[in-house]
Amino acid sequence: MTESPQAHRKDEHLSLGVSLWRDTTPKKQIGASFDDIRWLPNTFPEMSIEDVDVTTNLFQHQFNWPFYIEAMTGGSALTGRVNGQLATVSANTGLAMAVGSQSIALKEPSQATTFKIVRQRNPEGFIFANLGADHPIANVRDAIDMIDANAIEMHVNVAQELVMAEGDRQFKWLDNLAEVIAKSPVPVIIKEVGFGMSVATYQTIAQLHPAAINVGGANGTNFAVIERRRNRNDDSFNIDNYGLSTVESLISAQLAQNALPLIATGGIQNANHIVTSLMLGANLASSAGFMLQTLMDHGELDLTKQILDWQQALPRLFTLLGAKNIAELQQNQPLYSNSLQNFISQQKKRS
Ligand SMILES: Cc1cc2nc3c(=O)[nH]c(=O)nc-3n(C[C@H](O)[C@H](O)[C@H](O)COP(=O)(O)O)c2cc1C
């Protein structure tokens, strides 16, 4: 069956996203990375690993693990199969999972099965629906119903759209988001897709009162690069180095005195990154490109093993730092590199 241009785009995002992560040449880092943060050693934890509780409460739900598989796929035959595999892995490891944008399934109802498979394979799991910030409440309800979602991510992706040759050029989202947040039957998360959030953005989002913010920072999947590659590396519009990293976005939330729950996404590729994100104020973390590349290159079993490794590492890392739970972990004050310190002092001068 020939698929629509939108379905073809899903396949291109998948293959380019995977090859970006597969690329072993060191990627240029945007701003401060996880390596700019060091943990202080705790010589006397005075606890045992059995005392550790890594669960996190959000949306009146207890998540067994403080990380999940982030939004990527669905909308074509290939990405539907990938959604099914990710859902099987999430069910077997007790992780929550987000589906990719369901916009295509609202336009092409035959593609709904490529999302519904996630609920079929993980009937008890916590599943996030996903749509762009311009979708009205009627679409939001349809997307939630399609997969019996527990929450919905509304993605904000100005930078991606502007690089995309066929992307949107008009971005008037705030009134719509306010209506969606007021009327959605499930919690609404406002989610960036890898360009991060500044102090001013958090202050704007605070007025909307969403259930949570996904900071979606740089240094993981880079949609400026992916969209340029889709466009034969067109260099006439190049924002490859644009954005704030996940670390900088989390610190910006602190500087903005953000009181909303935070989800850390962008470049998370080991348990240490999850711990650092929690320490910087996140309630949950999530990983997209790294999980996808592991699945596509090594298969379901290896992705399952990777996740089990993270799940085993977390209580050990909490013990290392003398933290019985996330609240205690957040008492730790990490050390910042000079460049991160510089970022913070420039931000403080402005706020
Ligand atoms: C192939 C692919 C497709 C994606 N599609 C979506 C999407 O449909 N909706 C969305 O909100 N984010 C989407 N994302 C962005 C991720 O959810 C995440 O915010 C971003 O990749 C940064 O996380 P990472 O560095 O762990 O990949 C996609 C990412 C990838 C790799």
Short mmCIF file of C-alpha atoms and ligand atoms in Angstrom, two decimals:
data_model
loop_
_atom_site.label_atom_id
_atom_site.label_comp_id
_atom_site.label_asym_id
_atom_site.label_seq_id
_atom_site.Cartn_x
_atom_site.Cartn_y
_atom_site.Cartn_z
CA MET A 1 0.00 0.00 0.00
CA THR A 2 1.41 3.44 -0.89
CA GLU A 3 1.33 5.80 2.04
CA SER A 4 0.72 9.55 2.23
CA PRO A 5 3.54 12.16 2.29
CA GLN A 6 2.87 12.63 6.02
CA ALA A 7 3.29 8.88 6.65
CA HIS A 8 6.49 8.95 4.59
CA ARG A 9 7.75 11.80 6.79
CA LYS A 10 7.27 9.57 9.86
CA ASP A 11 9.54 6.95 8.28
CA GLU A 12 12.15 9.58 7.40
CA HIS A 13 12.13 10.96 10.95
CA LEU A 14 12.64 7.45 12.26
CA SER A 15 15.55 6.55 9.98
CA LEU A 16 17.26 9.94 10.29
CA GLY A 17 16.71 9.99 14.07
CA VAL A 18 18.34 6.57 14.36
CA SER A 19 21.28 7.44 12.10
CA LEU A 20 21.89 10.63 14.09
CA TRP A 21 22.25 8.56 17.27
CA ARG A 22 24.29 5.89 15.46
CA ASP A 23 26.76 8.50 14.25
CA THR A 24 29.85 7.88 16.38
CA THR A 25 31.68 11.11 15.54
CA PRO A 26 31.51 13.37 18.61
CA LYS A 27 28.57 15.71 18.25
CA LYS A 28 29.00 19.40 18.90
CA GLN A 29 27.46 20.06 22.31
CA ILE A 30 25.02 22.93 22.64
CA GLY A 31 25.68 24.74 25.93
CA ALA A 32 26.20 22.88 29.20
CA SER A 33 25.88 19.10 29.08
CA PHE A 34 25.40 16.49 31.81
CA ASP A 35 29.23 16.39 32.04
CA ASP A 36 29.17 19.97 33.36
CA ILE A 37 27.67 18.67 36.60
CA ARG A 38 29.49 16.65 39.27
CA TRP A 39 28.01 14.99 42.31
CA LEU A 40 29.62 15.48 45.73
CA PRO A 41 30.73 12.18 47.28
CA ASN A 42 28.84 10.98 50.33
CA THR A 43 31.25 9.04 52.53
CA PHE A 44 28.67 7.92 55.11
CA PRO A 45 25.31 7.15 53.47
CA GLU A 46 24.12 5.37 56.67
CA MET A 47 21.49 3.41 54.73
CA SER A 48 21.15 0.21 52.75
CA ILE A 49 20.06 -0.22 49.14
CA GLU A 50 16.79 -1.78 50.37
CA ASP A 51 15.85 1.60 51.88
CA VAL A 52 15.71 3.21 48.42
CA ASP A 53 12.37 4.12 46.87
CA VAL A 54 12.78 5.45 43.31
CA THR A 55 9.04 5.85 42.65
CA THR A 56 7.67 9.25 41.75
CA ASN A 57 4.15 10.67 42.08
CA LEU A 58 2.73 12.81 39.34
CA PHE A 59 -0.78 13.32 37.93
CA GLN A 60 -2.10 11.49 41.03
CA HIS A 61 -0.31 8.39 39.74
CA GLN A 62 2.62 6.53 41.22
CA PHE A 63 5.25 5.81 38.56
CA ASN A 64 7.36 2.79 39.58
CA TRP A 65 10.37 4.25 37.78
CA PRO A 66 11.37 7.88 37.35
CA PHE A 67 11.79 7.53 33.57
CA TYR A 68 9.78 6.47 30.53
CA ILE A 69 9.95 5.97 26.74
CA GLU A 70 9.29 9.34 25.09
CA ALA A 71 7.10 10.22 22.08
CA MET A 72 8.36 9.10 18.68
CA THR A 73 6.41 6.86 16.44
CA GLY A 74 3.17 5.78 14.81
CA GLY A 75 1.51 7.00 11.62
CA SER A 76 2.91 4.57 9.04
CA ALA A 77 3.12 0.79 8.70
CA LEU A 78 6.79 0.76 9.77
CA THR A 79 6.41 3.14 12.71
CA GLY A 80 3.29 1.24 13.82
CA ARG A 81 5.41 -1.90 14.13
CA VAL A 82 7.99 0.09 16.11
CA ASN A 83 5.24 1.42 18.39
CA GLY A 84 4.17 -2.19 19.02
CA GLN A 85 7.72 -3.19 19.94
CA LEU A 86 8.22 -0.19 22.23
CA ALA A 87 4.89 -0.97 23.92
CA THR A 88 5.90 -4.60 24.52
CA VAL A 89 9.17 -3.43 26.07
CA SER A 90 7.40 -0.83 28.21
CA ALA A 91 4.89 -3.45 29.43
CA ASN A 92 7.68 -5.93 30.26
CA THR A 93 9.74 -3.37 32.17
CA GLY A 94 6.89 -1.52 33.90
CA LEU A 95 7.69 1.77 32.17
CA ALA A 96 5.27 4.43 31.01
CA MET A 97 5.37 5.36 27.33
CA ALA A 98 4.34 8.18 25.01
CA VAL A 99 3.21 7.71 21.41
CA GLY A 100 4.32 10.03 18.61
CA SER A 101 2.08 12.78 17.27
CA GLN A 102 -1.38 11.38 16.50
CA SER A 103 -2.21 14.23 14.15
CA ILE A 104 -1.82 11.91 11.15
CA ALA A 105 -4.37 9.44 12.54
CA LEU A 106 -6.94 12.24 12.88
CA LYS A 107 -6.47 13.05 9.17
CA GLU A 108 -6.04 9.45 8.00
CA PRO A 109 -8.19 7.25 10.27
CA SER A 110 -6.65 4.07 8.78
CA GLN A 111 -3.43 5.00 10.62
CA ALA A 112 -5.15 4.88 14.04
CA THR A 113 -4.19 1.18 14.37
CA THR A 114 -0.50 2.19 14.40
CA PHE A 115 -1.20 3.99 17.71
CA LYS A 116 -3.88 1.70 19.17
CA ILE A 117 -1.35 -1.14 19.16
CA VAL A 118 0.37 0.56 22.09
CA ARG A 119 -2.70 0.20 24.33
CA GLN A 120 -3.25 -3.36 23.06
CA ARG A 121 0.29 -4.39 23.95
CA ASN A 122 0.37 -2.51 27.26
CA PRO A 123 -3.23 -2.57 28.57
CA GLU A 124 -2.37 -1.56 32.15
CA GLY A 125 0.44 0.91 31.41
CA PHE A 126 0.53 4.68 31.79
CA ILE A 127 0.33 5.95 28.19
CA PHE A 128 0.76 9.55 27.05
CA ALA A 129 -1.11 10.76 23.96
CA ASN A 130 0.65 13.37 21.79
CA LEU A 131 -0.48 16.24 19.54
CA GLY A 132 0.85 19.61 18.34
CA ALA A 133 -0.05 22.74 20.30
CA ASP A 134 -2.43 24.01 17.61
CA HIS A 135 -4.90 21.12 17.92
CA PRO A 136 -8.32 22.10 19.29
CA ILE A 137 -9.94 20.36 22.25
CA ALA A 138 -12.08 18.15 19.97
CA ASN A 139 -8.90 16.63 18.46
CA VAL A 140 -7.38 16.30 21.92
CA ARG A 141 -10.39 14.27 23.06
CA ASP A 142 -10.14 12.04 19.96
CA ALA A 143 -6.41 11.44 20.48
CA ILE A 144 -6.98 10.50 24.12
CA ASP A 145 -9.85 8.16 23.27
CA MET A 146 -7.85 6.52 20.46
CA ILE A 147 -5.41 4.95 22.94
CA ASP A 148 -7.30 5.38 26.22
CA ALA A 149 -4.49 7.72 27.27
CA ASN A 150 -3.72 8.61 30.89
CA ALA A 151 -2.29 12.05 29.98
CA ILE A 152 -1.56 14.07 26.85
CA GLU A 153 1.59 15.85 25.71
CA MET A 154 0.98 18.96 23.61
CA HIS A 155 4.25 19.51 21.75
CA VAL A 156 5.65 22.96 20.98
CA ASN A 157 8.16 22.79 18.12
CA VAL A 158 8.62 26.22 16.51
CA ALA A 159 12.26 25.58 15.57
CA GLN A 160 11.47 22.22 13.93
CA GLU A 161 8.58 23.65 11.89
CA LEU A 162 10.66 26.60 10.67
CA VAL A 163 13.47 24.35 9.43
CA MET A 164 10.99 21.97 7.78
CA ALA A 165 10.45 22.98 4.15
CA GLU A 166 6.74 22.09 4.42
CA GLY A 167 6.47 23.23 8.06
CA ASP A 168 4.09 25.72 9.70
CA ARG A 169 4.90 29.42 9.64
CA GLN A 170 2.28 30.68 12.06
CA PHE A 171 2.56 30.11 15.80
CA LYS A 172 -0.33 31.45 17.87
CA TRP A 173 -0.78 28.74 20.43
CA LEU A 174 -1.35 30.22 23.88
CA ASP A 175 -5.13 30.75 23.74
CA ASN A 176 -5.65 27.26 22.34
CA LEU A 177 -3.42 25.68 24.98
CA ALA A 178 -5.34 27.49 27.72
CA GLU A 179 -8.60 26.03 26.40
CA VAL A 180 -7.14 22.52 26.03
CA ILE A 181 -5.75 22.63 29.58
CA ALA A 182 -9.09 23.84 30.95
CA LYS A 183 -11.16 21.20 29.13
CA SER A 184 -8.97 18.11 28.71
CA PRO A 185 -10.27 15.03 30.54
CA VAL A 186 -6.67 13.99 31.39
CA PRO A 187 -3.58 15.93 32.58
CA VAL A 188 -1.93 18.09 29.90
CA ILE A 189 1.85 18.41 29.57
CA ILE A 190 3.43 21.18 27.50
CA LYS A 191 6.40 19.60 25.75
CA GLU A 192 9.38 20.92 23.79
CA VAL A 193 10.98 18.55 21.27
CA GLY A 194 14.68 19.24 21.84
CA PHE A 195 15.34 22.99 21.85
CA GLY A 196 14.86 23.61 25.57
CA MET A 197 13.08 26.30 27.57
CA SER A 198 14.20 29.67 28.94
CA VAL A 199 13.22 31.54 32.12
CA ALA A 200 10.75 33.65 30.10
CA THR A 201 9.10 30.51 28.66
CA TYR A 202 8.51 29.05 32.12
CA GLN A 203 6.99 32.34 33.23
CA THR A 204 4.60 32.25 30.27
CA ILE A 205 3.68 28.60 30.83
CA ALA A 206 2.98 29.27 34.53
CA GLN A 207 -0.01 31.40 33.46
CA LEU A 208 -1.50 28.40 31.65
CA HIS A 209 -1.43 26.02 34.65
CA PRO A 210 -0.69 22.76 32.78
CA ALA A 211 -0.24 19.55 34.79
CA ALA A 212 3.48 19.47 33.94
CA ILE A 213 6.18 20.84 31.64
CA ASN A 214 8.50 18.67 29.56
CA VAL A 215 11.65 20.78 29.15
CA GLY A 216 12.75 18.91 25.97
CA GLY A 217 16.31 20.22 25.88
CA ALA A 218 19.13 20.05 23.33
CA ASN A 219 22.06 17.61 23.13
CA GLY A 220 20.06 14.55 22.18
CA THR A 221 17.90 14.24 19.07
CA ASN A 222 18.30 17.44 17.05
CA PHE A 223 15.36 18.19 14.76
CA ALA A 224 17.15 21.17 13.18
CA VAL A 225 19.70 18.68 11.82
CA ILE A 226 17.09 16.03 10.94
CA GLU A 227 14.90 18.45 8.97
CA ARG A 228 17.92 19.88 7.13
CA ARG A 229 18.98 16.35 6.17
CA ARG A 230 15.45 15.66 4.88
CA ASN A 231 15.98 18.78 2.79
CA ARG A 232 19.26 17.52 1.27
CA ASN A 233 21.36 19.40 3.86
CA ASP A 234 20.06 22.77 2.62
CA ASP A 235 22.28 25.32 4.34
CA SER A 236 20.19 28.41 3.55
CA PHE A 237 18.46 28.12 6.93
CA ASN A 238 20.74 26.56 9.52
CA ILE A 239 19.93 26.56 13.25
CA ASP A 240 21.84 23.37 14.12
CA ASN A 241 23.30 25.00 17.25
CA TYR A 242 20.11 26.66 18.48
CA GLY A 243 18.52 26.03 21.86
CA LEU A 244 19.20 25.38 25.54
CA SER A 245 20.42 22.01 26.71
CA THR A 246 18.39 19.86 29.09
CA VAL A 247 20.69 20.84 31.97
CA GLU A 248 20.36 24.55 31.14
CA SER A 249 16.58 24.20 30.76
CA LEU A 250 16.25 22.56 34.18
CA ILE A 251 18.36 25.30 35.77
CA SER A 252 16.30 27.95 33.96
CA ALA A 253 13.20 26.46 35.61
CA GLN A 254 14.84 26.99 39.01
CA LEU A 255 15.74 30.58 38.10
CA ALA A 256 12.14 31.17 37.00
CA GLN A 257 10.97 29.79 40.39
CA ASN A 258 8.87 27.32 38.44
CA ALA A 259 6.42 25.49 40.70
CA LEU A 260 5.02 23.07 38.10
CA PRO A 261 6.14 19.43 37.86
CA LEU A 262 9.00 18.95 35.39
CA ILE A 263 9.90 16.17 32.98
CA ALA A 264 13.51 16.10 31.74
CA THR A 265 14.00 14.97 28.15
CA GLY A 266 16.81 15.48 25.65
CA GLY A 267 20.00 13.43 25.50
CA ILE A 268 19.15 11.06 28.36
CA GLN A 269 21.23 7.94 27.67
CA ASN A 270 22.12 6.43 31.03
CA ALA A 271 20.93 6.18 34.64
CA ASN A 272 23.39 8.90 35.73
CA HIS A 273 21.63 11.39 33.45
CA ILE A 274 18.31 10.51 35.10
CA VAL A 275 19.81 11.07 38.57
CA THR A 276 21.30 14.42 37.59
CA SER A 277 17.96 15.50 36.08
CA LEU A 278 16.08 14.56 39.26
CA MET A 279 18.68 16.37 41.34
CA LEU A 280 18.12 19.51 39.24
CA GLY A 281 14.40 19.43 40.00
CA ALA A 282 12.80 17.03 37.52
CA ASN A 283 10.01 14.73 38.77
CA LEU A 284 10.46 12.33 35.85
CA ALA A 285 12.86 11.88 32.96
CA SER A 286 12.30 10.35 29.54
CA SER A 287 14.42 9.12 26.68
CA ALA A 288 13.55 8.94 22.98
CA GLY A 289 16.34 8.69 20.37
CA PHE A 290 18.68 6.53 22.45
CA MET A 291 15.89 4.01 23.13
CA LEU A 292 14.90 4.00 19.45
CA GLN A 293 18.44 3.42 18.21
CA THR A 294 18.90 0.57 20.71
CA LEU A 295 15.68 -1.02 19.48
CA MET A 296 16.35 -0.59 15.75
CA ASP A 297 20.00 -1.69 15.85
CA HIS A 298 19.88 -4.39 18.53
CA GLY A 299 16.22 -5.42 18.93
CA GLU A 300 13.61 -5.73 21.65
CA LEU A 301 15.64 -7.96 23.96
CA ASP A 302 18.60 -5.60 24.07
CA LEU A 303 16.37 -2.59 24.71
CA THR A 304 14.70 -4.52 27.54
CA LYS A 305 18.11 -5.37 28.99
CA GLN A 306 19.22 -1.74 28.67
CA ILE A 307 16.18 -0.58 30.63
CA LEU A 308 16.63 -3.28 33.28
CA ASP A 309 20.26 -2.12 33.67
CA TRP A 310 19.04 1.43 34.33
CA GLN A 311 16.46 0.13 36.79
CA GLN A 312 19.18 -1.76 38.67
CA ALA A 313 21.57 1.17 38.59
CA LEU A 314 19.16 3.73 40.03
CA PRO A 315 18.93 2.36 43.62
CA ARG A 316 22.72 1.94 43.62
CA LEU A 317 23.23 5.55 42.56
CA PHE A 318 20.71 6.79 45.15
CA THR A 319 22.64 4.81 47.83
CA LEU A 320 25.93 6.25 46.59
CA LEU A 321 24.51 9.71 47.21
CA GLY A 322 22.85 8.84 50.53
CA ALA A 323 19.32 9.46 49.19
CA LYS A 324 16.40 7.20 50.12
CA ASN A 325 14.06 8.87 47.66
CA ILE A 326 13.83 11.67 45.10
CA ALA A 327 13.11 14.34 47.73
CA GLU A 328 16.33 13.42 49.54
CA LEU A 329 18.24 13.29 46.24
CA GLN A 330 17.14 16.86 45.60
CA GLN A 331 18.83 17.95 48.85
CA ASN A 332 22.17 17.28 47.12
CA GLN A 333 23.84 20.39 45.74
CA PRO A 334 25.94 19.34 42.73
CA LEU A 335 29.06 21.14 41.49
CA TYR A 336 28.82 23.20 38.30
CA SER A 337 31.58 23.69 35.72
CA ASN A 338 32.82 27.21 34.94
CA SER A 339 30.80 27.38 31.73
CA LEU A 340 27.60 26.36 33.49
CA GLN A 341 28.32 28.88 36.26
CA ASN A 342 28.74 31.50 33.54
CA PHE A 343 25.35 30.54 32.03
CA ILE A 344 23.71 30.91 35.45
CA SER A 345 25.25 34.31 36.18
CA GLN A 346 24.17 35.68 32.78
CA GLN A 347 20.63 34.42 33.36
CA LYS A 348 20.51 35.90 36.87
CA LYS A 349 21.54 39.32 35.54
CA ARG A 350 18.57 39.24 33.17
CA SER A 351 15.89 38.07 35.58
C1 LIG B 1 12.05 9.61 15.40
C2 LIG B 1 11.52 10.63 16.37
C3 LIG B 1 10.24 11.08 16.24
C4 LIG B 1 9.71 12.01 17.16
N1 LIG B 1 8.40 12.38 17.05
C5 LIG B 1 7.86 13.17 18.01
C6 LIG B 1 6.47 13.46 18.01
O1 LIG B 1 5.73 13.01 17.15
N2 LIG B 1 5.98 14.25 19.01
C7 LIG B 1 6.79 14.76 19.99
O2 LIG B 1 6.30 15.44 20.90
N3 LIG B 1 8.11 14.50 20.01
C8 LIG B 1 8.66 13.73 19.06
N4 LIG B 1 9.99 13.43 19.11
C9 LIG B 1 10.84 14.13 20.09
C10 LIG B 1 11.10 13.31 21.34
O3 LIG B 1 9.91 13.00 22.02
C11 LIG B 1 12.06 14.04 22.30
O4 LIG B 1 11.44 15.21 22.78
C12 LIG B 1 13.36 14.43 21.61
O5 LIG B 1 13.77 13.43 20.71
C13 LIG B 1 14.48 14.67 22.62
O6 LIG B 1 14.75 13.49 23.35
P1 LIG B 1 16.00 12.51 23.00
O7 LIG B 1 17.23 13.35 22.96
O8 LIG B 1 16.01 11.50 24.10
O9 LIG B 1 15.72 11.90 21.67
C14 LIG B 1 10.54 12.50 18.20
C15 LIG B 1 11.85 12.03 18.33
C16 LIG B 1 12.34 11.11 17.45
C17 LIG B 1 13.76 10.60 17.62
#
